[in-house]
PDB file of C-alpha atoms in Angstrom:
ATOM      1  CA  MET F 181     147.954 -10.180 110.471  1.00  0.00           C
ATOM      2  CA  GLU F 182     147.499  -9.910 106.840  1.00  0.00           C
ATOM      3  CA  ASN F 183     146.304 -13.056 105.308  1.00  0.00           C
ATOM      4  CA  ASN F 184     148.309 -13.609 102.179  1.00  0.00           C
ATOM      5  CA  GLN F 185     146.548 -15.920  99.789  1.00  0.00           C
ATOM      6  CA  ASP F 186     148.562 -17.949  97.396  1.00  0.00           C
ATOM      7  CA  LYS F 187     147.947 -16.748  93.889  1.00  0.00           C
ATOM      8  CA  ILE F 188     147.544 -19.509  91.388  1.00  0.00           C
ATOM      9  CA  ASN F 189     148.277 -18.568  87.785  1.00  0.00           C
ATOM     10  CA  LYS F 190     146.082 -20.712  85.523  1.00  0.00           C
ATOM     11  CA  PRO F 191     147.749 -21.543  82.229  1.00  0.00           C
ATOM     12  CA  VAL F 192     146.234 -19.766  79.272  1.00  0.00           C
ATOM     13  CA  LYS F 193     145.202 -22.204  76.536  1.00  0.00           C
ATOM     14  CA  ASP F 194     147.261 -21.638  73.379  1.00  0.00           C
ATOM     15  CA  THR F 195     144.916 -22.103  70.418  1.00  0.00           C
ATOM     16  CA  GLY F 196     147.408 -20.976  67.785  1.00  0.00           C
ATOM     17  CA  ASN F 197     148.876 -24.393  67.022  1.00  0.00           C
ATOM     18  CA  ASN F 198     145.463 -26.081  66.961  1.00  0.00           C
ATOM     19  CA  GLU F 199     144.089 -23.491  64.595  1.00  0.00           C
ATOM     20  CA  LYS F 200     147.130 -23.947  62.380  1.00  0.00           C
ATOM     21  CA  HIS F 201     146.647 -27.727  62.483  1.00  0.00           C
ATOM     22  CA  ASP F 202     142.943 -27.399  61.623  1.00  0.00           C
ATOM     23  CA  SER F 203     143.791 -25.050  58.766  1.00  0.00           C
ATOM     24  CA  ILE F 204     146.306 -27.509  57.277  1.00  0.00           C
ATOM     25  CA  TRP F 205     143.828 -30.407  57.619  1.00  0.00           C
ATOM     26  CA  HIS F 206     141.121 -28.284  55.983  1.00  0.00           C
ATOM     27  CA  GLN F 207     143.439 -27.511  53.069  1.00  0.00           C
ATOM     28  CA  ILE F 208     144.256 -31.212  52.673  1.00  0.00           C
ATOM     29  CA  LYS F 209     140.550 -32.089  52.605  1.00  0.00           C
ATOM     30  CA  GLU F 210     139.914 -29.343  50.056  1.00  0.00           C
ATOM     31  CA  LEU F 211     142.738 -30.686  47.883  1.00  0.00           C
ATOM     32  CA  ILE F 212     141.439 -34.264  48.099  1.00  0.00           C
ATOM     33  CA  SER F 213     137.919 -33.075  47.265  1.00  0.00           C
ATOM     34  CA  THR F 214     139.168 -31.033  44.305  1.00  0.00           C
ATOM     35  CA  ILE F 215     141.179 -33.987  42.960  1.00  0.00           C
ATOM     36  CA  PHE F 216     138.228 -36.362  43.409  1.00  0.00           C
ATOM     37  CA  TRP F 217     135.621 -34.182  41.724  1.00  0.00           C
ATOM     38  CA  GLY F 218     138.044 -33.049  39.042  1.00  0.00           C
ATOM     39  CA  GLY F 219     138.959 -36.666  38.293  1.00  0.00           C
ATOM     40  CA  LEU F 220     135.277 -37.642  38.225  1.00  0.00           C
ATOM     41  CA  ILE F 221     134.435 -34.864  35.769  1.00  0.00           C
ATOM     42  CA  ILE F 222     137.356 -35.856  33.518  1.00  0.00           C
ATOM     43  CA  LEU F 223     136.250 -39.510  33.688  1.00  0.00           C
ATOM     44  CA  VAL F 224     132.666 -38.627  32.701  1.00  0.00           C
ATOM     45  CA  ILE F 225     133.922 -36.469  29.813  1.00  0.00           C
ATOM     46  CA  ARG F 226     136.293 -39.262  28.744  1.00  0.00           C
ATOM     47  CA  ILE F 227     133.586 -41.952  28.855  1.00  0.00           C
ATOM     48  CA  LEU F 228     130.607 -40.066  27.441  1.00  0.00           C
ATOM     49  CA  LEU F 229     131.752 -37.000  25.521  1.00  0.00           C
ATOM     50  CA  PHE F 230     135.273 -36.744  24.116  1.00  0.00           C
ATOM     51  CA  GLU F 231     138.187 -39.145  23.835  1.00  0.00           C
ATOM     52  CA  PRO F 232     141.699 -37.990  22.891  1.00  0.00           C
ATOM     53  CA  CYS F 233     143.672 -40.107  20.413  1.00  0.00           C
ATOM     54  CA  ASN F 234     146.943 -39.726  18.572  1.00  0.00           C
ATOM     55  CA  ILE F 235     147.769 -40.674  14.975  1.00  0.00           C
ATOM     56  CA  PRO F 236     150.652 -43.196  14.754  1.00  0.00           C
ATOM     57  CA  SER F 237     150.577 -44.017  11.010  1.00  0.00           C
ATOM     58  CA  GLY F 238     150.127 -42.332   7.643  1.00  0.00           C
ATOM     59  CA  SER F 239     146.994 -44.027   6.288  1.00  0.00           C
ATOM     60  CA  MET F 240     144.954 -40.803   6.563  1.00  0.00           C
ATOM     61  CA  ILE F 241     147.525 -38.395   5.083  1.00  0.00           C
ATOM     62  CA  PRO F 242     146.891 -35.586   4.081  1.00  0.00           C
ATOM     63  CA  THR F 243     143.802 -35.237   6.324  1.00  0.00           C
ATOM     64  CA  LEU F 244     145.606 -36.512   9.419  1.00  0.00           C
ATOM     65  CA  LEU F 245     149.370 -36.573   9.853  1.00  0.00           C
ATOM     66  CA  VAL F 246     151.562 -38.745  12.037  1.00  0.00           C
ATOM     67  CA  GLY F 247     151.877 -36.845  15.308  1.00  0.00           C
ATOM     68  CA  ASP F 248     148.390 -35.312  15.217  1.00  0.00           C
ATOM     69  CA  TYR F 249     146.394 -35.491  18.444  1.00  0.00           C
ATOM     70  CA  ILE F 250     142.649 -35.515  17.900  1.00  0.00           C
ATOM     71  CA  PHE F 251     139.443 -35.265  19.896  1.00  0.00           C
ATOM     72  CA  VAL F 252     136.774 -37.838  19.074  1.00  0.00           C
ATOM     73  CA  SER F 253     133.145 -37.112  19.972  1.00  0.00           C
ATOM     74  CA  LYS F 254     131.777 -40.328  21.458  1.00  0.00           C
ATOM     75  CA  TYR F 255     128.189 -39.095  21.536  1.00  0.00           C
ATOM     76  CA  SER F 256     128.048 -38.751  17.717  1.00  0.00           C
ATOM     77  CA  TYR F 257     127.005 -42.380  17.133  1.00  0.00           C
ATOM     78  CA  GLY F 258     125.791 -43.397  20.584  1.00  0.00           C
ATOM     79  CA  TYR F 259     127.542 -45.930  22.823  1.00  0.00           C
ATOM     80  CA  SER F 260     128.408 -49.616  22.599  1.00  0.00           C
ATOM     81  CA  ARG F 261     130.589 -52.149  24.407  1.00  0.00           C
ATOM     82  CA  TYR F 262     133.509 -51.081  22.209  1.00  0.00           C
ATOM     83  CA  SER F 263     133.225 -47.380  23.031  1.00  0.00           C
ATOM     84  CA  LEU F 264     133.362 -47.920  26.794  1.00  0.00           C
ATOM     85  CA  PRO F 265     136.746 -47.844  28.598  1.00  0.00           C
ATOM     86  CA  PHE F 266     136.636 -51.573  29.220  1.00  0.00           C
ATOM     87  CA  TYR F 267     135.424 -54.232  26.803  1.00  0.00           C
ATOM     88  CA  HIS F 268     132.075 -55.707  27.918  1.00  0.00           C
ATOM     89  CA  PRO F 269     131.275 -58.809  25.814  1.00  0.00           C
ATOM     90  CA  ASP F 270     127.737 -59.126  27.214  1.00  0.00           C
ATOM     91  CA  LEU F 271     126.603 -55.698  26.031  1.00  0.00           C
ATOM     92  CA  LYS F 272     124.854 -55.799  22.664  1.00  0.00           C
ATOM     93  CA  GLY F 273     123.875 -53.066  20.227  1.00  0.00           C
ATOM     94  CA  ARG F 274     124.227 -49.304  20.716  1.00  0.00           C
ATOM     95  CA  LEU F 275     122.622 -46.965  23.209  1.00  0.00           C
ATOM     96  CA  TRP F 276     121.233 -43.687  21.753  1.00  0.00           C
ATOM     97  CA  TYR F 277     122.377 -44.787  18.316  1.00  0.00           C
ATOM     98  CA  LYS F 278     122.852 -42.196  15.563  1.00  0.00           C
ATOM     99  CA  ALA F 279     123.738 -43.498  12.111  1.00  0.00           C
ATOM    100  CA  PRO F 280     127.114 -42.462  10.674  1.00  0.00           C
ATOM    101  CA  LYS F 281     127.208 -40.452   7.463  1.00  0.00           C
ATOM    102  CA  ARG F 282     129.185 -41.153   4.335  1.00  0.00           C
ATOM    103  CA  GLY F 283     132.314 -39.011   4.476  1.00  0.00           C
ATOM    104  CA  ASP F 284     132.683 -39.039   8.265  1.00  0.00           C
ATOM    105  CA  VAL F 285     136.200 -39.511   9.614  1.00  0.00           C
ATOM    106  CA  ALA F 286     135.591 -42.041  12.369  1.00  0.00           C
ATOM    107  CA  VAL F 287     137.504 -43.918  15.037  1.00  0.00           C
ATOM    108  CA  PHE F 288     136.497 -47.534  15.580  1.00  0.00           C
ATOM    109  CA  ARG F 289     137.797 -50.827  16.904  1.00  0.00           C
ATOM    110  CA  SER F 290     139.283 -53.281  14.409  1.00  0.00           C
ATOM    111  CA  THR F 291     137.464 -56.454  13.419  1.00  0.00           C
ATOM    112  CA  LYS F 292     139.908 -58.890  14.988  1.00  0.00           C
ATOM    113  CA  PRO F 293     141.595 -59.238  18.401  1.00  0.00           C
ATOM    114  CA  PRO F 294     143.049 -57.270  20.108  1.00  0.00           C
ATOM    115  CA  TYR F 295     140.528 -54.834  18.588  1.00  0.00           C
ATOM    116  CA  ASP F 296     142.962 -51.969  18.094  1.00  0.00           C
ATOM    117  CA  TYR F 297     141.795 -48.426  17.425  1.00  0.00           C
ATOM    118  CA  TYR F 298     141.566 -47.461  13.734  1.00  0.00           C
ATOM    119  CA  VAL F 299     140.813 -44.112  12.122  1.00  0.00           C
ATOM    120  CA  LYS F 300     139.451 -44.074   8.556  1.00  0.00           C
ATOM    121  CA  ARG F 301     136.884 -42.326   6.392  1.00  0.00           C
ATOM    122  CA  ILE F 302     133.476 -43.953   6.013  1.00  0.00           C
ATOM    123  CA  VAL F 303     132.842 -44.252   2.264  1.00  0.00           C
ATOM    124  CA  GLY F 304     130.162 -46.952   2.219  1.00  0.00           C
ATOM    125  CA  LEU F 305     127.005 -47.376   4.312  1.00  0.00           C
ATOM    126  CA  PRO F 306     124.792 -50.454   4.725  1.00  0.00           C
ATOM    127  CA  GLY F 307     123.436 -51.496   1.317  1.00  0.00           C
ATOM    128  CA  ASP F 308     125.980 -49.457  -0.683  1.00  0.00           C
ATOM    129  CA  THR F 309     128.211 -50.914  -3.355  1.00  0.00           C
ATOM    130  CA  VAL F 310     131.841 -49.763  -3.351  1.00  0.00           C
ATOM    131  CA  GLN F 311     134.514 -50.325  -5.968  1.00  0.00           C
ATOM    132  CA  VAL F 312     137.825 -48.815  -7.059  1.00  0.00           C
ATOM    133  CA  LYS F 313     138.455 -48.719 -10.823  1.00  0.00           C
ATOM    134  CA  ASN F 314     141.681 -47.266 -12.207  1.00  0.00           C
ATOM    135  CA  SER F 315     142.238 -45.648  -8.792  1.00  0.00           C
ATOM    136  CA  VAL F 316     138.854 -43.847  -8.896  1.00  0.00           C
ATOM    137  CA  LEU F 317     136.338 -44.558  -6.123  1.00  0.00           C
ATOM    138  CA  TYR F 318     132.862 -45.686  -7.238  1.00  0.00           C
ATOM    139  CA  VAL F 319     129.914 -45.610  -4.837  1.00  0.00           C
ATOM    140  CA  ASN F 320     126.657 -47.247  -5.955  1.00  0.00           C
ATOM    141  CA  GLY F 321     127.999 -47.503  -9.485  1.00  0.00           C
ATOM    142  CA  LYS F 322     128.862 -43.814  -9.855  1.00  0.00           C
ATOM    143  CA  ALA F 323     132.385 -42.432 -10.015  1.00  0.00           C
ATOM    144  CA  VAL F 324     133.181 -40.006  -7.185  1.00  0.00           C
ATOM    145  CA  GLU F 325     134.288 -36.723  -8.730  1.00  0.00           C
ATOM    146  CA  ARG F 326     137.818 -35.577  -7.978  1.00  0.00           C
ATOM    147  CA  GLN F 327     140.164 -32.794  -9.078  1.00  0.00           C
ATOM    148  CA  PHE F 328     143.934 -32.971  -9.410  1.00  0.00           C
ATOM    149  CA  ARG F 329     145.770 -30.611  -7.048  1.00  0.00           C
ATOM    150  CA  GLY F 330     149.415 -31.335  -7.860  1.00  0.00           C
ATOM    151  CA  GLU F 331     152.247 -33.260  -6.220  1.00  0.00           C
ATOM    152  CA  TYR F 332     152.354 -33.844  -2.479  1.00  0.00           C
ATOM    153  CA  HIS F 333     155.668 -34.489  -0.698  1.00  0.00           C
ATOM    154  CA  TYR F 334     155.685 -36.058   2.757  1.00  0.00           C
ATOM    155  CA  LYS F 335     157.583 -38.293   5.179  1.00  0.00           C
ATOM    156  CA  GLU F 336     155.552 -40.628   7.324  1.00  0.00           C
ATOM    157  CA  ASN F 337     158.326 -40.541   9.927  1.00  0.00           C
ATOM    158  CA  SER F 338     161.962 -39.498  10.226  1.00  0.00           C
ATOM    159  CA  SER F 339     163.324 -42.962   9.360  1.00  0.00           C
ATOM    160  CA  VAL F 340     161.795 -43.262   5.868  1.00  0.00           C
ATOM    161  CA  PRO F 341     162.537 -41.406   2.609  1.00  0.00           C
ATOM    162  CA  VAL F 342     160.300 -38.692   1.224  1.00  0.00           C
ATOM    163  CA  GLU F 343     157.205 -39.951  -0.606  1.00  0.00           C
ATOM    164  CA  VAL F 344     155.902 -38.114  -3.679  1.00  0.00           C
ATOM    165  CA  ASP F 345     152.221 -38.738  -4.422  1.00  0.00           C
ATOM    166  CA  HIS F 346     149.524 -36.968  -6.388  1.00  0.00           C
ATOM    167  CA  ARG F 347     146.971 -34.975  -4.449  1.00  0.00           C
ATOM    168  CA  PHE F 348     143.311 -34.889  -5.437  1.00  0.00           C
ATOM    169  CA  THR F 349     140.305 -33.166  -3.940  1.00  0.00           C
ATOM    170  CA  GLU F 350     137.504 -35.723  -3.784  1.00  0.00           C
ATOM    171  CA  PHE F 351     133.808 -34.812  -3.668  1.00  0.00           C
ATOM    172  CA  LEU F 352     132.104 -37.635  -1.793  1.00  0.00           C
ATOM    173  CA  PRO F 353     128.266 -37.602  -1.854  1.00  0.00           C
ATOM    174  CA  ALA F 354     126.746 -37.718   1.631  1.00  0.00           C
ATOM    175  CA  ASN F 355     122.933 -37.591   1.588  1.00  0.00           C
ATOM    176  CA  SER F 356     122.017 -34.078   0.427  1.00  0.00           C
ATOM    177  CA  LYS F 357     125.520 -32.613   0.673  1.00  0.00           C
ATOM    178  CA  ILE F 358     129.030 -33.205  -0.641  1.00  0.00           C
ATOM    179  CA  VAL F 359     131.989 -33.935   1.640  1.00  0.00           C
ATOM    180  CA  LYS F 360     135.007 -32.230   0.114  1.00  0.00           C
ATOM    181  CA  HIS F 361     138.347 -33.661   1.236  1.00  0.00           C
ATOM    182  CA  ASP F 362     141.828 -34.411  -0.096  1.00  0.00           C
ATOM    183  CA  ILE F 363     143.275 -37.827  -0.902  1.00  0.00           C
ATOM    184  CA  LEU F 364     146.660 -39.095  -2.084  1.00  0.00           C
ATOM    185  CA  GLN F 365     147.148 -41.403  -5.037  1.00  0.00           C
ATOM    186  CA  LYS F 366     150.193 -42.814  -6.788  1.00  0.00           C
ATOM    187  CA  ASP F 367     150.531 -42.014 -10.475  1.00  0.00           C
ATOM    188  CA  PHE F 368     150.697 -44.982 -12.839  1.00  0.00           C
ATOM    189  CA  ASP F 369     150.588 -44.920 -16.630  1.00  0.00           C
ATOM    190  CA  GLU F 370     148.640 -48.153 -16.732  1.00  0.00           C
ATOM    191  CA  TYR F 371     146.852 -49.881 -13.892  1.00  0.00           C
ATOM    192  CA  GLU F 372     146.782 -53.634 -13.554  1.00  0.00           C
ATOM    193  CA  GLN F 373     143.166 -54.568 -14.311  1.00  0.00           C
ATOM    194  CA  SER F 374     142.994 -57.765 -12.296  1.00  0.00           C
ATOM    195  CA  PRO F 375     141.755 -57.501  -8.680  1.00  0.00           C
ATOM    196  CA  TYR F 376     144.939 -59.320  -7.675  1.00  0.00           C
ATOM    197  CA  LEU F 377     148.529 -58.651  -8.636  1.00  0.00           C
ATOM    198  CA  TRP F 378     150.993 -61.207  -9.970  1.00  0.00           C
ATOM    199  CA  ASN F 379     152.276 -61.912  -6.438  1.00  0.00           C
ATOM    200  CA  GLY F 380     148.784 -62.606  -5.108  1.00  0.00           C
ATOM    201  CA  GLU F 381     148.406 -59.300  -3.273  1.00  0.00           C
ATOM    202  CA  LEU F 382     145.226 -57.276  -3.517  1.00  0.00           C
ATOM    203  CA  ASN F 383     145.195 -54.684  -6.280  1.00  0.00           C
ATOM    204  CA  VAL F 384     143.860 -51.662  -4.394  1.00  0.00           C
ATOM    205  CA  ASN F 385     143.476 -49.635  -7.630  1.00  0.00           C
ATOM    206  CA  ASN F 386     141.127 -52.109  -9.366  1.00  0.00           C
ATOM    207  CA  THR F 387     138.976 -54.047  -6.956  1.00  0.00           C
ATOM    208  CA  VAL F 388     135.922 -56.253  -7.063  1.00  0.00           C
ATOM    209  CA  ILE F 389     132.514 -54.741  -6.297  1.00  0.00           C
ATOM    210  CA  TYR F 390     131.914 -54.762  -2.541  1.00  0.00           C
ATOM    211  CA  LYS F 391     128.351 -54.955  -1.222  1.00  0.00           C
ATOM    212  CA  VAL F 392     128.196 -53.496   2.287  1.00  0.00           C
ATOM    213  CA  PRO F 393     126.033 -55.745   4.501  1.00  0.00           C
ATOM    214  CA  GLN F 394     123.429 -54.405   6.893  1.00  0.00           C
ATOM    215  CA  GLY F 395     124.815 -53.307  10.240  1.00  0.00           C
ATOM    216  CA  HIS F 396     128.254 -52.568   8.746  1.00  0.00           C
ATOM    217  CA  PHE F 397     130.134 -49.801   6.957  1.00  0.00           C
ATOM    218  CA  PHE F 398     133.013 -49.616   4.488  1.00  0.00           C
ATOM    219  CA  ALA F 399     136.082 -47.622   5.572  1.00  0.00           C
ATOM    220  CA  MET F 400     139.056 -46.375   3.547  1.00  0.00           C
ATOM    221  CA  GLY F 401     142.119 -44.291   4.287  1.00  0.00           C
ATOM    222  CA  ASP F 402     142.656 -40.997   2.452  1.00  0.00           C
ATOM    223  CA  ASN F 403     146.187 -42.179   1.647  1.00  0.00           C
ATOM    224  CA  ARG F 404     144.672 -44.643  -0.786  1.00  0.00           C
ATOM    225  CA  GLU F 405     147.664 -46.865  -1.521  1.00  0.00           C
ATOM    226  CA  HIS F 406     149.050 -46.913   2.011  1.00  0.00           C
ATOM    227  CA  SER F 407     145.997 -47.947   3.976  1.00  0.00           C
ATOM    228  CA  ALA F 408     144.905 -51.253   5.474  1.00  0.00           C
ATOM    229  CA  ASP F 409     141.141 -50.868   5.199  1.00  0.00           C
ATOM    230  CA  SER F 410     137.866 -52.477   4.130  1.00  0.00           C
ATOM    231  CA  ARG F 411     139.231 -53.367   0.681  1.00  0.00           C
ATOM    232  CA  PHE F 412     141.123 -56.179   2.425  1.00  0.00           C
ATOM    233  CA  THR F 413     138.564 -58.904   3.097  1.00  0.00           C
ATOM    234  CA  ASP F 414     140.859 -61.922   3.496  1.00  0.00           C
ATOM    235  CA  PRO F 415     141.149 -62.688   7.246  1.00  0.00           C
ATOM    236  CA  ASN F 416     144.592 -64.196   6.594  1.00  0.00           C
ATOM    237  CA  SER F 417     145.945 -60.919   5.218  1.00  0.00           C
ATOM    238  CA  PRO F 418     147.986 -58.768   7.631  1.00  0.00           C
ATOM    239  CA  ASP F 419     146.049 -55.768   6.234  1.00  0.00           C
ATOM    240  CA  TYR F 420     142.644 -57.344   6.863  1.00  0.00           C
ATOM    241  CA  LEU F 421     139.836 -55.098   8.055  1.00  0.00           C
ATOM    242  CA  GLY F 422     136.801 -56.042   5.980  1.00  0.00           C
ATOM    243  CA  TYR F 423     133.338 -54.628   6.579  1.00  0.00           C
ATOM    244  CA  VAL F 424     133.290 -52.923   9.967  1.00  0.00           C
ATOM    245  CA  PRO F 425     130.326 -53.629  12.292  1.00  0.00           C
ATOM    246  CA  ILE F 426     128.589 -50.430  13.367  1.00  0.00           C
ATOM    247  CA  ASP F 427     128.873 -51.615  16.992  1.00  0.00           C
ATOM    248  CA  HIS F 428     132.641 -51.122  16.675  1.00  0.00           C
ATOM    249  CA  LEU F 429     132.304 -47.348  16.240  1.00  0.00           C
ATOM    250  CA  ILE F 430     133.933 -45.212  18.931  1.00  0.00           C
ATOM    251  CA  GLY F 431     133.090 -41.764  17.621  1.00  0.00           C
ATOM    252  CA  LYS F 432     133.581 -39.069  15.037  1.00  0.00           C
ATOM    253  CA  VAL F 433     136.845 -37.116  14.702  1.00  0.00           C
ATOM    254  CA  GLN F 434     136.085 -33.451  15.368  1.00  0.00           C
ATOM    255  CA  PHE F 435     139.350 -31.525  15.470  1.00  0.00           C
ATOM    256  CA  ILE F 436     143.113 -31.656  15.982  1.00  0.00           C
ATOM    257  CA  PHE F 437     144.092 -30.149  19.331  1.00  0.00           C
ATOM    258  CA  TYR F 438     147.861 -30.682  19.021  1.00  0.00           C
ATOM    259  CA  SER F 439     150.318 -31.717  16.318  1.00  0.00           C
ATOM    260  CA  TYR F 440     154.009 -32.527  16.565  1.00  0.00           C
ATOM    261  CA  ASP F 441     156.416 -33.337  13.735  1.00  0.00           C
ATOM    262  CA  SER F 442     158.990 -35.547  15.448  1.00  0.00           C
ATOM    263  CA  GLN F 443     161.989 -35.255  13.130  1.00  0.00           C
ATOM    264  CA  HIS F 444     164.626 -34.984  15.886  1.00  0.00           C
ATOM    265  CA  PRO F 445     165.400 -37.030  19.027  1.00  0.00           C
ATOM    266  CA  VAL F 446     163.248 -36.017  21.975  1.00  0.00           C
ATOM    267  CA  TRP F 447     166.288 -34.971  24.035  1.00  0.00           C
ATOM    268  CA  GLN F 448     167.055 -32.187  21.531  1.00  0.00           C
ATOM    269  CA  PHE F 449     164.621 -29.910  23.316  1.00  0.00           C
ATOM    270  CA  TRP F 450     165.708 -26.838  21.364  1.00  0.00           C
ATOM    271  CA  TYR F 451     163.812 -28.253  18.363  1.00  0.00           C
ATOM    272  CA  TRP F 452     160.548 -28.640  20.286  1.00  0.00           C
ATOM    273  CA  PRO F 453     159.053 -25.220  19.394  1.00  0.00           C
ATOM    274  CA  VAL F 454     159.822 -25.571  15.672  1.00  0.00           C
ATOM    275  CA  GLU F 455     158.451 -29.123  15.499  1.00  0.00           C
ATOM    276  CA  ILE F 456     155.022 -28.079  16.712  1.00  0.00           C
ATOM    277  CA  ARG F 457     152.746 -27.721  13.691  1.00  0.00           C
ATOM    278  CA  TRP F 458     151.188 -24.472  14.842  1.00  0.00           C
ATOM    279  CA  ASP F 459     148.914 -24.203  11.806  1.00  0.00           C
ATOM    280  CA  ARG F 460     147.198 -27.518  12.699  1.00  0.00           C
ATOM    281  CA  LEU F 461     146.324 -26.695  16.309  1.00  0.00           C
ATOM    282  CA  PHE F 462     142.532 -26.742  16.848  1.00  0.00           C
ATOM    283  CA  LYS F 463     141.960 -27.462  13.167  1.00  0.00           C
ATOM    284  CA  ALA F 464     138.576 -28.991  12.301  1.00  0.00           C
ATOM    285  CA  VAL F 465     138.655 -32.356  10.520  1.00  0.00           C
ATOM    286  CA  LYS F 466     136.457 -32.807   7.453  1.00  0.00           C
TER     287      LYS F 466
END
């Protein structure tokens, strides 16, 4: 009698789903790792190397226009409590300090709360004297040479009329070299000679002599009559800036990486390509 043995079919283990599951989990871990390390690299660059900023006002026209987006090198002057992402009142001085140069276009924190970001040109260093006489800038008693370039037409934004100023190229002495840059100036037949106008406002075209104290610098906008800067030393003035402590420096403006002339509502997307200022993209700032 033939002995028939029961045949038991053992189930074959299906590894397809598990492999698929492991592959998906591996991809998720890779994505998380990429995001983490990418974010960390961006954070380090943002804290130590470059900080992006945008220009919201016209105080630096024609060098910087409203709608310019700039990169600021934070390593140029070293680091302080003001250049870190969060304000640290207990940190004093600057780490790896490098002195700014006359003529630098710099970003710094304002001298009063909430310590907003400002961008201006450094025209006076510690120990310098600075004065404006008949609209001409004087540094250490010497007039800064400038050349007339003609009229300059601009609109600070779409809601204001066109301004017509006079454009000059200014030759600002900076150690052994000259910083050549353009400024704007209104044209007047006769300038009021008093440091203050009849209404009590500061006369920005004929000022007193400013003596820059140690540990500070004197900043001015290139749009000379539309700039709240170091000429305003009265803390009660809405335009007050005064002498800027060197600890307030964030960094030096290096170049414009994007520029947008917002003359139309944002929803009119068909104007987007023509409102990009293509000629200003990646333009060095001097």
